[in-house]
Structure formats: C-alpha cells, structure tokens
Short mmCIF file of C-alpha atoms in Angstrom, two decimals:
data_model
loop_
_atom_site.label_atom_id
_atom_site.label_comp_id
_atom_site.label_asym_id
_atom_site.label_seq_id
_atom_site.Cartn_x
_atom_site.Cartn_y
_atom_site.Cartn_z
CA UNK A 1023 0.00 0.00 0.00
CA UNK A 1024 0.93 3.70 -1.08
CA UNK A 1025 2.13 6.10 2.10
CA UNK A 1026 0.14 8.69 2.86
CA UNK A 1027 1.37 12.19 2.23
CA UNK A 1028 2.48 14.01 4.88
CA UNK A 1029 1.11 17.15 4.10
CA UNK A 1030 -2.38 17.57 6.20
CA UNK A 1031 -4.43 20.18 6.62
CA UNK A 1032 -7.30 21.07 8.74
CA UNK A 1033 -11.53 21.49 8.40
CA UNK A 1034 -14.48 22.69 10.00
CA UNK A 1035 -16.37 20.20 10.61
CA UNK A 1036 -19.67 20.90 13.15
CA UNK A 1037 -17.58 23.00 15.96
CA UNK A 1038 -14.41 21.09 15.59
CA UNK A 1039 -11.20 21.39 14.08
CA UNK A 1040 -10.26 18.07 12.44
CA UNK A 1041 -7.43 16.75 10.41
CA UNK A 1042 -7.56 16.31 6.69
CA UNK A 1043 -5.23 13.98 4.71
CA UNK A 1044 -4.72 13.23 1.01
CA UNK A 1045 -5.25 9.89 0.04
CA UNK A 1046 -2.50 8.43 -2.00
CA UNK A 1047 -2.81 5.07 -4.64
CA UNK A 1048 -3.23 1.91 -2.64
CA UNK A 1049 -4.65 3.57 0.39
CA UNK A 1050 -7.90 1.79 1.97
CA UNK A 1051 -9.90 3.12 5.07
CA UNK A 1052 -8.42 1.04 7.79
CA UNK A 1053 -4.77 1.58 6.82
CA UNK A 1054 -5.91 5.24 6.09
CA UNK A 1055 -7.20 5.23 9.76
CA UNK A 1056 -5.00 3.35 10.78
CA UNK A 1057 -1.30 5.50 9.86
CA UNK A 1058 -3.23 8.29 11.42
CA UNK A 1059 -3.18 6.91 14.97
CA UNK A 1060 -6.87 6.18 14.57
CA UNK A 1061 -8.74 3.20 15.76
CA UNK A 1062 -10.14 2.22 11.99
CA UNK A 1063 -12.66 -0.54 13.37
CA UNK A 1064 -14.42 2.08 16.35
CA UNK A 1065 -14.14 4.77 14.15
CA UNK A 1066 -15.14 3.09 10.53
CA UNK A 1067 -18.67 4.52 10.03
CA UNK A 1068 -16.85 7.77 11.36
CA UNK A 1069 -15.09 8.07 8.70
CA UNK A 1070 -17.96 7.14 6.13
CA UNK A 1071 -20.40 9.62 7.75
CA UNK A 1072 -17.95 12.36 6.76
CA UNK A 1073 -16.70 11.55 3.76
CA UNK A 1074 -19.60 9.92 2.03
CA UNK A 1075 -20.18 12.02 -1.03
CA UNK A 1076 -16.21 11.65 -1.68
CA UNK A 1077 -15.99 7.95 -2.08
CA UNK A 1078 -16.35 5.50 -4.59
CA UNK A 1079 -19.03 3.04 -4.31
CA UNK A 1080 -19.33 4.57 -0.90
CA UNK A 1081 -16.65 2.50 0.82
CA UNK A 1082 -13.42 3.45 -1.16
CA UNK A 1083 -11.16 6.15 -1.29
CA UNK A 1084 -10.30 8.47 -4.75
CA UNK A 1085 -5.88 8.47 -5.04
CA UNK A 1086 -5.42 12.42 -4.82
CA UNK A 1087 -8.34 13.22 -2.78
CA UNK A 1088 -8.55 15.04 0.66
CA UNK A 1089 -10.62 13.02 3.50
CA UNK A 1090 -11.71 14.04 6.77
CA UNK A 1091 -10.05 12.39 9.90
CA UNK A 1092 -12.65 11.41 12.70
CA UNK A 1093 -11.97 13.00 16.27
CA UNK A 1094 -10.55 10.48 18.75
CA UNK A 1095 -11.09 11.37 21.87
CA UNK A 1096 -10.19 8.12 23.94
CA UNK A 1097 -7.34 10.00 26.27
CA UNK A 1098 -8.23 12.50 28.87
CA UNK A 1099 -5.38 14.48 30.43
CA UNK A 1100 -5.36 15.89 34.15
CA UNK A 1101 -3.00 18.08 35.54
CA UNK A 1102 -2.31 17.89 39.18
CA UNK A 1103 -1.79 20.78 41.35
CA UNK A 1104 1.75 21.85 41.01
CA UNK A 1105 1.08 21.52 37.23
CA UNK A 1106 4.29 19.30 37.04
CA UNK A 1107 3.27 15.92 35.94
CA UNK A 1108 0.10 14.60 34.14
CA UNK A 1109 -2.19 11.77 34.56
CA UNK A 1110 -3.19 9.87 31.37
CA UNK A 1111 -6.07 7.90 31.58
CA UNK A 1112 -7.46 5.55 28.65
CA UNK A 1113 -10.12 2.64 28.10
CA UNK A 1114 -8.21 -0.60 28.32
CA UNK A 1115 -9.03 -3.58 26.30
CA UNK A 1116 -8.71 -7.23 26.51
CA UNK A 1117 -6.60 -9.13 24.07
CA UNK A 1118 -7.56 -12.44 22.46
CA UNK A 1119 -5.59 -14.56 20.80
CA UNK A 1120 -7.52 -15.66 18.33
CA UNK A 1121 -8.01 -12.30 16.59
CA UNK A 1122 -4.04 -12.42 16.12
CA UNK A 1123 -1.39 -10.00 17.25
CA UNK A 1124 -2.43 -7.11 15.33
CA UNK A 1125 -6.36 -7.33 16.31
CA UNK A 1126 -5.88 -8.97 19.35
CA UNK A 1127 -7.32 -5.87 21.90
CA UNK A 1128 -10.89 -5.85 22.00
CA UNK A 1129 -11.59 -2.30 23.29
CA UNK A 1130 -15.57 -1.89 25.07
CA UNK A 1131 -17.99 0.12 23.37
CA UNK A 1132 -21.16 -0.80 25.10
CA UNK A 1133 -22.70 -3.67 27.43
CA UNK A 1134 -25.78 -3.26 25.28
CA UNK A 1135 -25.21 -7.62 24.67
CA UNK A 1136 -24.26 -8.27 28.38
CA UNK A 1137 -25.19 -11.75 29.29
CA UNK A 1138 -25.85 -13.05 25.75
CA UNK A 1139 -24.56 -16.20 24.21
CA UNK A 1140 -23.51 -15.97 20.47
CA UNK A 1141 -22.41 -19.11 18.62
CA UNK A 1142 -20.51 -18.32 15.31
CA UNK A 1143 -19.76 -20.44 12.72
CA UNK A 1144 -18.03 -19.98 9.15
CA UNK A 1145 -18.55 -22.39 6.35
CA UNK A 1146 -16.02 -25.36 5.30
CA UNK A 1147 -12.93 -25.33 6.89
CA UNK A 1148 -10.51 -28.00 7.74
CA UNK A 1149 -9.98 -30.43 4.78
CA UNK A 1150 -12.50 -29.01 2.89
CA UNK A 1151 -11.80 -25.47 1.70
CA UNK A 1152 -15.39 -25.24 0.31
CA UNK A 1153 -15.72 -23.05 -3.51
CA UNK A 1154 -12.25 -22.21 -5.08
CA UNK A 1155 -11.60 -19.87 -7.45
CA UNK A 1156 -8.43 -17.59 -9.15
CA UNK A 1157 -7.85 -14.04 -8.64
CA UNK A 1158 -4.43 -12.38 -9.94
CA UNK A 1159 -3.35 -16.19 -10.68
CA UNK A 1160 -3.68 -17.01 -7.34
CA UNK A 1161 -6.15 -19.71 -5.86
CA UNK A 1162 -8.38 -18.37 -3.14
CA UNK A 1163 -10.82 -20.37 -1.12
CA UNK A 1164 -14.32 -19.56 0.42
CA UNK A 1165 -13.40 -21.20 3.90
CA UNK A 1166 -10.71 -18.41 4.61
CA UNK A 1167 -12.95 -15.58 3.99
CA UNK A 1168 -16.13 -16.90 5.74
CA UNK A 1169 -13.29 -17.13 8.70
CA UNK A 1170 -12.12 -13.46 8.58
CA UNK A 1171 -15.86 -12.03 8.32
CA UNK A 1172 -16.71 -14.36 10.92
CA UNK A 1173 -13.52 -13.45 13.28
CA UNK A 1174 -14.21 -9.66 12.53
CA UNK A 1175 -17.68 -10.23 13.23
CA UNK A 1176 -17.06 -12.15 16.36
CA UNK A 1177 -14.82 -9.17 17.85
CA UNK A 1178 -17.73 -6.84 17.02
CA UNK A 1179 -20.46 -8.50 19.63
CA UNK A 1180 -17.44 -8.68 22.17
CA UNK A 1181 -16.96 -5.31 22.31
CA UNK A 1182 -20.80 -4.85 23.17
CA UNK A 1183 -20.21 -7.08 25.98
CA UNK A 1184 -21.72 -10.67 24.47
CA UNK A 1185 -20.49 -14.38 25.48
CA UNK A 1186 -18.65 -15.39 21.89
CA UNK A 1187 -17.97 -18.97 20.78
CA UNK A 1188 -15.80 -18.94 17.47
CA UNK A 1189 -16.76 -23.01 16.49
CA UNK A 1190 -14.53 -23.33 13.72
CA UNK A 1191 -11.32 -21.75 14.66
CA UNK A 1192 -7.52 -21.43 13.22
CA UNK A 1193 -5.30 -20.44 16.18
CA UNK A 1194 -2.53 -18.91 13.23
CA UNK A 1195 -4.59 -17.02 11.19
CA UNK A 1196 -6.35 -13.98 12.94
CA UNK A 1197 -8.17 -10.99 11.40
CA UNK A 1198 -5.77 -10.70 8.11
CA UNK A 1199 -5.55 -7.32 5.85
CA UNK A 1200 -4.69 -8.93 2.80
CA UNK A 1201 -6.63 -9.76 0.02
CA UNK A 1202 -4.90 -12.63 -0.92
CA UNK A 1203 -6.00 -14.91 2.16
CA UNK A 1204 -3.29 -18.18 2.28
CA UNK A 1205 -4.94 -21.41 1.73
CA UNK A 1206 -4.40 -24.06 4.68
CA UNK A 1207 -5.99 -26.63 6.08
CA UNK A 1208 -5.53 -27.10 10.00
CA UNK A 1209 -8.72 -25.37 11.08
CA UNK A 1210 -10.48 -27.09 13.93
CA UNK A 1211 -13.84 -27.28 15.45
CA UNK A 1212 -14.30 -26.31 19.54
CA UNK A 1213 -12.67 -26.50 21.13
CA UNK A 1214 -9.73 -28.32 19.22
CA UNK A 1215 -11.78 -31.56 17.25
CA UNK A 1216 -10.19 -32.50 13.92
CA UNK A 1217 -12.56 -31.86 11.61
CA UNK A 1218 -14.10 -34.53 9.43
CA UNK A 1219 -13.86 -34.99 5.43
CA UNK A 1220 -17.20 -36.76 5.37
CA UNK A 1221 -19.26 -33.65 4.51
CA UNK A 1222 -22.66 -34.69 6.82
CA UNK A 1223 -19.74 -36.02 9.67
CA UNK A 1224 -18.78 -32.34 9.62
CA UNK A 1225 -21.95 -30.65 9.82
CA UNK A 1226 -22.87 -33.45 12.29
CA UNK A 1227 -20.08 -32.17 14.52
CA UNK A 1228 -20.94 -28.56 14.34
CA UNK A 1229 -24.55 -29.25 15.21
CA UNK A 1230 -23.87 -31.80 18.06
CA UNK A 1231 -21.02 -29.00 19.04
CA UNK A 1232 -23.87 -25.91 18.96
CA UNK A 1233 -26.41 -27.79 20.61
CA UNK A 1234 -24.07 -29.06 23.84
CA UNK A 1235 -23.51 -25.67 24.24
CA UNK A 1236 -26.76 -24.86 24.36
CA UNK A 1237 -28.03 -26.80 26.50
CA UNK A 1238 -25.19 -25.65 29.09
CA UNK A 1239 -26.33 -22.02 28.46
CA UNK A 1240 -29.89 -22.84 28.82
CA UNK A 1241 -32.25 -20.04 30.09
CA UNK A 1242 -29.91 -17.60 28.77
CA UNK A 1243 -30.62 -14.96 25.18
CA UNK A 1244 -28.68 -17.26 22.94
CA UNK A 1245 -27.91 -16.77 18.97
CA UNK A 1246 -26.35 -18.70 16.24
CA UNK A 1247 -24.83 -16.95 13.19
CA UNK A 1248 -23.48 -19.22 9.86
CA UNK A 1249 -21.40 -17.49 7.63
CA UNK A 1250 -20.88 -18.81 3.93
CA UNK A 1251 -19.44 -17.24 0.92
CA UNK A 1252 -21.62 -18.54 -1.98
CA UNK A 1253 -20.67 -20.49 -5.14
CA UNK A 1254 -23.06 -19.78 -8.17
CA UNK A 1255 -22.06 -19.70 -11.69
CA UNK A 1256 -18.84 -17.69 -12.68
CA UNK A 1257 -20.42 -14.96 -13.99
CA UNK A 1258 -23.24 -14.38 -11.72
CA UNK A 1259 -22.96 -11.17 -8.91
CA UNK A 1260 -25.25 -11.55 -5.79
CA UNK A 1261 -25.67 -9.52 -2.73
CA UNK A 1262 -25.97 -11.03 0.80
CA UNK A 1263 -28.97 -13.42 1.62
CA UNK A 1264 -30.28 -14.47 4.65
CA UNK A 1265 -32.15 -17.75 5.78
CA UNK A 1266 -33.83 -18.94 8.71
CA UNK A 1267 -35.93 -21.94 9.91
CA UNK A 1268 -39.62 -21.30 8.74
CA UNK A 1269 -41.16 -22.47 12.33
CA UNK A 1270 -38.74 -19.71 13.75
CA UNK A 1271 -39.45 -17.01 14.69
CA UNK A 1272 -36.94 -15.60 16.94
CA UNK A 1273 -34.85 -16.90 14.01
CA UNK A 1274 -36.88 -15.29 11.07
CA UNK A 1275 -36.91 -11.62 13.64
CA UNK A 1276 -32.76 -12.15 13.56
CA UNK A 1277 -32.44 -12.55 9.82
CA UNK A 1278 -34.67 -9.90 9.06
CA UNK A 1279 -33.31 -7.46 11.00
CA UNK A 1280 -29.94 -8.37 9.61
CA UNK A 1281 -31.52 -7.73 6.20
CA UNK A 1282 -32.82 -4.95 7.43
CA UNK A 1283 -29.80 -3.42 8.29
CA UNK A 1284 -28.05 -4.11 4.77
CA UNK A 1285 -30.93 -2.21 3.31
CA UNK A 1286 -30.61 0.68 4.89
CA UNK A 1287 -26.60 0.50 4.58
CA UNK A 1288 -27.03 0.34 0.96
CA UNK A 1289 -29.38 3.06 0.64
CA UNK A 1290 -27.77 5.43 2.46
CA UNK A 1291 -24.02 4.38 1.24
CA UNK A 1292 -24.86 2.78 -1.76
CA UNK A 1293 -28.05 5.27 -3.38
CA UNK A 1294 -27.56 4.03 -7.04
CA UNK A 1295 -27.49 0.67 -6.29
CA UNK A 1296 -30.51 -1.44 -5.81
CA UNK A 1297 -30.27 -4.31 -2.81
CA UNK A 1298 -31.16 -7.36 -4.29
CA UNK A 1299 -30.61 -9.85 -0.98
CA UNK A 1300 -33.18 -11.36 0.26
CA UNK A 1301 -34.63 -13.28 4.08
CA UNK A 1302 -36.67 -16.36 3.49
CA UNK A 1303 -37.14 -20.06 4.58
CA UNK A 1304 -34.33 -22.97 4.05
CA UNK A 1305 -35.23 -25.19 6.57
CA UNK A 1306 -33.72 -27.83 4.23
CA UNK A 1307 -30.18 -26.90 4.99
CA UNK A 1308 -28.52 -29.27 7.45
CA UNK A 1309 -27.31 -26.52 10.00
CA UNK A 1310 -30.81 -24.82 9.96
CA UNK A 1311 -33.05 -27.68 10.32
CA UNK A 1312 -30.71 -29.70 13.32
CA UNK A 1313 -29.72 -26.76 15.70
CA UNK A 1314 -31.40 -25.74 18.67
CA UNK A 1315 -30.62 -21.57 18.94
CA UNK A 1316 -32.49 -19.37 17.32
CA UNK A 1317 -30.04 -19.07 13.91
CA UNK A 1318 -29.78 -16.93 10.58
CA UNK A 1319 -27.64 -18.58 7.74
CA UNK A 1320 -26.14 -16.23 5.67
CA UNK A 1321 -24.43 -16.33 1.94
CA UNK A 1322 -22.00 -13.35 1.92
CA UNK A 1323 -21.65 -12.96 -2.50
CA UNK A 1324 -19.89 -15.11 -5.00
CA UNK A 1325 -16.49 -16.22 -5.14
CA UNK A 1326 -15.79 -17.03 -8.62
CA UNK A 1327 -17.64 -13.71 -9.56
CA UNK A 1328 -15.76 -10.99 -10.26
CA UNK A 1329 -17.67 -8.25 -8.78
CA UNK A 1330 -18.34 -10.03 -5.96
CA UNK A 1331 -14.31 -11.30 -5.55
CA UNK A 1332 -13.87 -7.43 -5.35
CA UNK A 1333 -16.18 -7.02 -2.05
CA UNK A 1334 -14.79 -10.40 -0.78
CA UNK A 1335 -11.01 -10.16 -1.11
CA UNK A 1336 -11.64 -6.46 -0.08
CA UNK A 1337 -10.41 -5.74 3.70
CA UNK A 1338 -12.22 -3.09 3.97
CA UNK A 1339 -15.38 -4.70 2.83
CA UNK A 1340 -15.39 -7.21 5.12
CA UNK A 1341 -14.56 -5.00 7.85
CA UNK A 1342 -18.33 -3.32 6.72
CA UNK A 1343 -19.77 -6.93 6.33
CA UNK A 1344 -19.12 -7.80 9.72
CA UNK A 1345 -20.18 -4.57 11.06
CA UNK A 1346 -23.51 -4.10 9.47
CA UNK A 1347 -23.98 -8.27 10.51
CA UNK A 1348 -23.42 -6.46 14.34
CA UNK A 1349 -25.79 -3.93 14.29
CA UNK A 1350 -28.48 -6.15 12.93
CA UNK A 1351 -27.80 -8.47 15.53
CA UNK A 1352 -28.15 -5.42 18.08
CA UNK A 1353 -31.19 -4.13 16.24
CA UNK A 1354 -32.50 -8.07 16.72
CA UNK A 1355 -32.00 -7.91 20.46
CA UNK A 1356 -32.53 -4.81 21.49
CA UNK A 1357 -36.14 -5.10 19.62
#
C-alpha cells in the first residue's frame, strides 16, 4: 500500500477542528485510519459519515483526494496541582488470541449484549476449503474468507459485551488485511476436534457441538450466526442473503433485521445501487433444520464472480460486512 502524504491540513467540521489527509494510490480506510493513529474498526462509520459524497461506491477512497479524519477522543489528560506531571487515563481492552497480534485488543464500546450467548460459525474449513476460485493467478478459497468475516464479526459482539464462541477456529490465522488470504488446512472445530472430510460427519459435529452448548447455556438470550461465501455460476454477482428456519421465529426476527440493516446500509451508502438480498425459509439446509438456537444462515456474495471477488477479497469490505452483521444483531436484540 501507497504512504500517505504528509502534508495535512485542517476542516471545519460541526464546531471542531479536524485533520484532513490526502489519500495516495493503494490507500484503503483502515490503513488510512489506521497511519493516522486512529482506531479504523471504532471509528469506521466515522469516517464514512464524513466523507460519504467523496468515495467510490461509498466505501473506497479516490488516489489524490482530501478526507476528513474522525476525532478520537479516547485520552483524557489531568494536571495535578503543582502543574508538574500529568495523569493519562485511557479505556483498556482485553486481548484475544484468536483475533491475532495485530487485532488482538478488543476495546468496550457498550454492554448493550451483556449476558448473551452468540455461537458463530463460518462455512467449510478443515480439509474441505469449500468453492475455489483464481484471482491475480492465485487460488483463493471460500473457507478463509467466511473465517475473517466471521472473526471480525465475532470481535464486534465482544466489544458490546456478548459471550462469543468462534466453532470453527484457526489459532494462526487472525483478522488478516490482505486480500490474498493463504490457503491451509488445520482449522479445527471447539474447542480443538479435527474436523471430518465426510461432509454430513462435519456438519454433524458442528450441530452436536452448537447444541451441547446450548443446552449448558440454557435459560440464557442465545444466537447462532453461519457465515458462507456462496458459489453460483462464474459470472453471476449476488448480494448477501439471509435464511432462517420457517417455524422460527426468533430466528426469522434475527435474519430480518440483519436484512434490514443491509438495506438501509445500501441506501444510504450505496443510493444508485438497488439491494437485491433477500430473508426467506431454508429449513432444508442441514445446519438450519438440526440446531437448537435461534439461527440466521447467511451467503455473503460469490467467489468465482468478479464483482463479488472485489467485495470479498476487499479488507475493507469485510470489515463493513461484519459490522452491518453487528448492528443487525443489536437491532434483533434490542427489539
């Protein structure tokens, strides 16, 4: 990725004074964020709010153009007395692992899940890396990216305060900002179970995995989110679709909201672009029909499409993804 200039200037924007940078080639909004000492995931729809009629497609930057830096105002300093010496104080996170050593602090925003039980899982995995296709000559494979969205998602609903099992899991990979995602094979299921090659073995194990868990968290608000990238013909673009048991309705409330959510993302981000995903029954799908929580199923575009390989391989995208899948999962709860 391109450095930023170092030339900044400032704005008015409302009654403050904020930064302004220029964008050069290669830039995204999380490494723009980021080289400016700015959280990128707290501060993400910041950033978008601002700048919205000065990006492309509403999520990425213009090479050359000036954007607005959001206001971070995380560190309060106190003098003492004499005026000699300072106190610093800051919100402290909590660091997990699996997120990796660059994501690995999880800083609060809220408590607004406290006490909720979240079970996330992302399709394929293990010896099956589910649909395959080639970008820029290099393989890339639908397991890895249902993983990121999932692990980005998955530090989203911490950060309100929610109970998170992560039921497929790869203890080396952690949130990754590439687009290329490496291709490997040594993902387990929770808490460490080799996964299976038999196809209904493996969704056997995920099921049986989900619904022990459930049963130890009974009497508590519990949720389960699957996360697939779809695999439809080569040249064929979708948007995101969500699915749900038809006799539930806690489950059918969670997708739609979800759905919900996306609308009104791409309406106010995306205003030329008509949302095409959909919420409906598929209560033939092995992971709907056999689990026990409340669940929404969800098919995040089309790997060996183009278009949709741009909003997949994307970090930024999927940093969005798994953001808008958050605050339909708040809008779910909290309704």
């Amino acid at each position: 990725m391109g450095a930023l200039l170092v030339k900044t200037v400032t704005a008015a924007y409302g009654q403050d004074s904020l930064k302004v940078v220029v964008a050069e080639k290669g830039d995204g909004i999380l490494s723009l964020l980021r080289k400016q000492g700015v959280n990128p995931y707290d501060h993400y729809d910041d950033f978008i709010a601002m700048n919205a009629d000065n990006l492309r497609d509403s999520i990425h930057l213009y090479a050359g153009r000036k954007y607005i830096i959001p206001k971070v105002d995380t560190v309060e300093v106190v003098q003492t007395l004499q005026g000699k010496s300072r106190q610093i104080k800051e919100v402290k996170g909590v660091d997990y692992a699996i997120f990796g050593k660059k994501h690995a602090t999880v800083i609060p925003k809220s408590e607004r899940l406290k006490g909720n039980v979240y079970y996330l899982v992302s399709g394929h995995g293990g010896p099956d890396p589910g649909a395959m296709a080639t970008y820029a000559g290099q393989k890339i494979a639908e397991d890895e990216y249902a993983y990121d969205i999932t692990l980005r998602l998955a530090k989203e609903l911490i950060s309100h305060g929610a109970m998170v099992y992560i039921i497929i899991r790869d203890e080396n990979d952690g949130i990754r900002d590439e687009r290329i995602l490496k291709i490997d094979h040594d993902e387990v299921a929770y808490p460490d179970k080799t996964i299976p090659l038999n196809q209904v073995a493996r969704l056997k194990q995920r099921v049986d995995i989900v619904n022990r868990l459930y049963r130890k968290h009974r009497g508590k608000y519990q949720r389960l989110i699957v996360t697939h990238v779809d695999s439809r013909s080569r040249g064929q673009n979708i948007d995101v679709f969500f699915y749900h048991h038809e006799k539930s309705k806690n489950g059918k409330k969670l997708a739609e909201s979800i759905h919900k959510t996306f609308q009104e993302k791409y309406k106010k981000f995306q205003p030329n672009r008509v949302y095409s995903g959909t919420f409906e029954d598929r209560s033939s799908l092995y992971m709907v029909k056999k689990t026990h929580p409340a669940m929404t199923f969800i098919e995040i575009g089309n790997i060996r499409s183009k278009k949709d390989q741009r909003r997949i391989l994307d970090p930024d995208n999927r940093q969005a993804l798994a953001k808008w899948i958050s605050e339909g999962v708040l809008r779910d709860y909290e309704k």
